[in-house]
mmCIF file of C-alpha atoms and ligand atoms in Angstrom:
data_model
loop_
_atom_site.group_PDB
_atom_site.id
_atom_site.type_symbol
_atom_site.label_atom_id
_atom_site.label_comp_id
_atom_site.label_asym_id
_atom_site.label_seq_id
_atom_site.Cartn_x
_atom_site.Cartn_y
_atom_site.Cartn_z
ATOM 1 C CA MET A 222 0.000 0.000 0.000
ATOM 2 C CA SER A 223 1.706 3.160 -1.158
ATOM 3 C CA GLY A 224 -1.164 5.470 -0.490
ATOM 4 C CA VAL A 225 -1.443 6.836 -4.012
ATOM 5 C CA HIS A 226 -4.464 9.057 -3.482
ATOM 6 C CA GLY A 227 -5.617 6.589 -0.830
ATOM 7 C CA LEU A 228 -5.394 3.697 -3.270
ATOM 8 C CA SER A 229 -2.802 0.953 -3.430
ATOM 9 C CA GLU A 230 -0.376 1.121 -6.330
ATOM 10 C CA ALA A 231 -2.153 -1.840 -7.889
ATOM 11 C CA GLN A 232 -5.554 -0.167 -7.529
ATOM 12 C CA PHE A 233 -4.239 3.029 -9.048
ATOM 13 C CA ALA A 234 -2.701 1.154 -11.977
ATOM 14 C CA THR A 235 -5.927 -0.744 -12.558
ATOM 15 C CA LEU A 236 -7.982 2.447 -12.343
ATOM 16 C CA SER A 237 -5.792 4.025 -15.007
ATOM 17 C CA GLU A 238 -5.917 0.967 -17.267
ATOM 18 C CA LYS A 239 -9.667 0.564 -16.960
ATOM 19 C CA ALA A 240 -10.502 4.245 -17.478
ATOM 20 C CA ILE A 241 -8.303 4.402 -20.578
ATOM 21 C CA ALA A 242 -9.627 1.104 -21.952
ATOM 22 C CA ALA A 243 -13.219 2.215 -21.348
ATOM 23 C CA LYS A 244 -12.781 4.898 -24.024
ATOM 24 C CA GLU A 245 -12.975 2.100 -26.597
ATOM 25 C CA ALA A 246 -16.662 1.691 -25.813
ATOM 26 C CA ALA A 247 -17.514 5.342 -26.435
ATOM 27 C CA TYR A 248 -20.279 6.098 -28.931
ATOM 28 C CA CYS A 249 -19.347 9.586 -30.063
ATOM 29 C CA PRO A 250 -19.895 9.948 -33.821
ATOM 30 C CA TYR A 251 -20.651 13.673 -33.458
ATOM 31 C CA SER A 252 -17.979 15.047 -31.159
ATOM 32 C CA LYS A 253 -15.363 12.304 -31.727
ATOM 33 C CA PHE A 254 -14.471 13.095 -28.115
ATOM 34 C CA ARG A 255 -14.016 9.764 -26.380
ATOM 35 C CA VAL A 256 -14.326 9.581 -22.623
ATOM 36 C CA GLY A 257 -13.792 6.523 -20.479
ATOM 37 C CA CYS A 258 -14.621 6.149 -16.816
ATOM 38 C CA ALA A 259 -13.744 3.559 -14.215
ATOM 39 C CA LEU A 260 -15.228 3.299 -10.745
ATOM 40 C CA LEU A 261 -13.544 1.479 -7.900
ATOM 41 C CA CYS A 262 -16.436 0.270 -5.788
ATOM 42 C CA ASP A 263 -16.284 -0.065 -2.025
ATOM 43 C CA ASP A 264 -16.404 -3.854 -2.362
ATOM 44 C CA GLY A 265 -13.263 -3.845 -4.507
ATOM 45 C CA THR A 266 -15.066 -4.474 -7.789
ATOM 46 C CA TRP A 267 -14.890 -2.285 -10.864
ATOM 47 C CA VAL A 268 -17.508 -0.705 -13.091
ATOM 48 C CA THR A 269 -16.669 1.156 -16.285
ATOM 49 C CA GLY A 270 -18.563 3.434 -18.634
ATOM 50 C CA ALA A 271 -18.133 5.574 -21.710
ATOM 51 C CA ASN A 272 -19.926 8.529 -23.245
ATOM 52 C CA VAL A 273 -22.920 7.732 -25.439
ATOM 53 C CA GLU A 274 -24.048 10.486 -27.794
ATOM 54 C CA ASN A 275 -27.334 10.979 -29.597
ATOM 55 C CA ALA A 276 -28.471 12.636 -32.835
ATOM 56 C CA SER A 277 -30.477 14.875 -30.526
ATOM 57 C CA TYR A 278 -27.318 16.202 -28.911
ATOM 58 C CA PRO A 279 -28.546 17.044 -25.381
ATOM 59 C CA VAL A 280 -29.820 13.500 -24.964
ATOM 60 C CA GLY A 281 -26.294 12.112 -24.849
ATOM 61 C CA ILE A 282 -24.816 10.910 -21.575
ATOM 62 C CA CYS A 283 -21.306 11.298 -20.201
ATOM 63 C CA ALA A 284 -18.990 8.436 -19.305
ATOM 64 C CA GLU A 285 -19.116 9.235 -15.590
ATOM 65 C CA ARG A 286 -22.887 9.007 -15.400
ATOM 66 C CA THR A 287 -22.931 5.900 -17.576
ATOM 67 C CA ALA A 288 -20.585 4.167 -15.134
ATOM 68 C CA LEU A 289 -22.489 5.378 -12.081
ATOM 69 C CA VAL A 290 -25.858 4.342 -13.471
ATOM 70 C CA LYS A 291 -24.466 0.885 -14.248
ATOM 71 C CA ALA A 292 -23.035 0.596 -10.734
ATOM 72 C CA ILE A 293 -26.070 1.877 -8.887
ATOM 73 C CA THR A 294 -28.397 -0.429 -10.778
ATOM 74 C CA GLU A 295 -26.108 -3.340 -9.882
ATOM 75 C CA GLY A 296 -26.541 -2.444 -6.215
ATOM 76 C CA LYS A 297 -23.120 -0.833 -5.803
ATOM 77 C CA MET A 298 -23.705 2.369 -3.886
ATOM 78 C CA LYS A 299 -20.304 3.294 -2.426
ATOM 79 C CA PHE A 300 -17.101 4.125 -4.214
ATOM 80 C CA LYS A 301 -13.434 4.583 -3.349
ATOM 81 C CA ALA A 302 -12.322 6.414 -6.465
ATOM 82 C CA ILE A 303 -13.360 7.457 -9.925
ATOM 83 C CA GLY A 304 -11.061 7.659 -12.911
ATOM 84 C CA VAL A 305 -11.794 9.599 -16.094
ATOM 85 C CA ALA A 306 -9.756 9.364 -19.305
ATOM 86 C CA THR A 307 -9.859 11.388 -22.511
ATOM 87 C CA ASP A 308 -7.717 11.695 -25.637
ATOM 88 C CA ILE A 309 -6.616 15.260 -24.928
ATOM 89 C CA VAL A 310 -3.779 16.899 -23.000
ATOM 90 C CA PRO A 311 -3.930 18.094 -20.252
ATOM 91 C CA PRO A 312 -6.550 15.922 -18.519
ATOM 92 C CA ALA A 313 -10.205 16.926 -18.814
ATOM 93 C CA SER A 314 -12.363 17.183 -15.728
ATOM 94 C CA PRO A 315 -15.940 15.954 -15.275
ATOM 95 C CA CYS A 316 -18.632 18.379 -16.434
ATOM 96 C CA GLY A 317 -20.807 20.177 -13.934
ATOM 97 C CA MET A 318 -23.719 17.813 -14.333
ATOM 98 C CA CYS A 319 -21.497 14.823 -13.643
ATOM 99 C CA ARG A 320 -19.930 16.474 -10.606
ATOM 100 C CA GLN A 321 -23.389 16.859 -9.103
ATOM 101 C CA PHE A 322 -24.325 13.316 -10.107
ATOM 102 C CA ILE A 323 -21.181 11.939 -8.439
ATOM 103 C CA ARG A 324 -21.968 14.018 -5.327
ATOM 104 C CA GLU A 325 -25.099 11.984 -4.715
ATOM 105 C CA PHE A 326 -23.125 8.773 -4.220
ATOM 106 C CA ALA A 327 -19.627 9.741 -3.070
ATOM 107 C CA GLU A 328 -17.912 11.174 -0.025
ATOM 108 C CA LEU A 329 -16.545 14.677 -0.518
ATOM 109 C CA ASP A 330 -12.985 13.424 -0.055
ATOM 110 C CA MET A 331 -13.255 10.780 -2.760
ATOM 111 C CA PRO A 332 -10.458 11.177 -5.303
ATOM 112 C CA VAL A 333 -11.396 12.034 -8.874
ATOM 113 C CA ILE A 334 -8.415 11.034 -10.991
ATOM 114 C CA MET A 335 -8.229 12.503 -14.487
ATOM 115 C CA PHE A 336 -5.990 10.904 -17.109
ATOM 116 C CA ASP A 337 -4.803 12.526 -20.314
ATOM 117 C CA ASN A 338 -3.473 11.040 -23.539
ATOM 118 C CA ASP A 339 0.194 11.424 -22.534
ATOM 119 C CA GLY A 340 0.125 9.240 -19.444
ATOM 120 C CA ASN A 341 -0.298 12.157 -17.062
ATOM 121 C CA HIS A 342 -2.946 12.488 -14.420
ATOM 122 C CA VAL A 343 -4.417 15.081 -12.107
ATOM 123 C CA THR A 344 -6.153 14.186 -8.886
ATOM 124 C CA MET A 345 -8.687 16.331 -7.094
ATOM 125 C CA THR A 346 -11.203 15.491 -4.432
ATOM 126 C CA LEU A 347 -14.870 15.744 -5.220
ATOM 127 C CA GLU A 348 -15.082 18.687 -2.833
ATOM 128 C CA GLN A 349 -12.363 20.530 -4.753
ATOM 129 C CA LEU A 350 -14.295 19.993 -7.981
ATOM 130 C CA LEU A 351 -17.651 20.866 -6.448
ATOM 131 C CA PRO A 352 -17.211 23.176 -3.456
ATOM 132 C CA VAL A 353 -20.103 24.244 -1.256
ATOM 133 C CA SER A 354 -22.120 21.497 -2.852
ATOM 134 C CA PHE A 355 -25.712 20.453 -2.401
ATOM 135 C CA GLY A 356 -26.235 16.820 -1.480
ATOM 136 C CA PRO A 357 -28.666 14.341 0.021
ATOM 137 C CA GLY A 358 -27.908 15.596 3.526
ATOM 138 C CA GLN A 359 -29.424 18.995 2.775
ATOM 139 C CA LEU A 360 -32.880 17.647 2.134
ATOM 140 C CA PRO A 361 -35.238 17.579 5.104
ATOM 141 C CA THR A 362 -36.100 14.082 6.215
HETATM 142 ZN ZN1 ZN B 401 -20.475 14.923 -17.655
#
């Protein structure tokens, strides 16, 4: 355990590999902008996703939400890390909608690790990406 962003070296390497590989599944005939996402679930399993576009552009869905929707509907509700990979340099960060979507299911200190096309990465916590956020705890019970 090296403590790479709270992950073991092996977990970090797998996160990188899976996020980058997930780009292959992207359906992006319009933007040609491939995005891959890998989630490390609390139980040690992995879920991946890619962006899926639509001829009606706003209907498309990002890789991060694809992965989260897959995970949540498989009963995986807690996550240790999320990795996002694109083909650009420097790394791209999740869009605002995805940041809020992630916020529903992740702790504020969860690492969001962004990989670029040159083997570099940037890590930020969810709270850094979405400060002063609104989450489930703000709703009256
Ligand atoms: Zn997004």
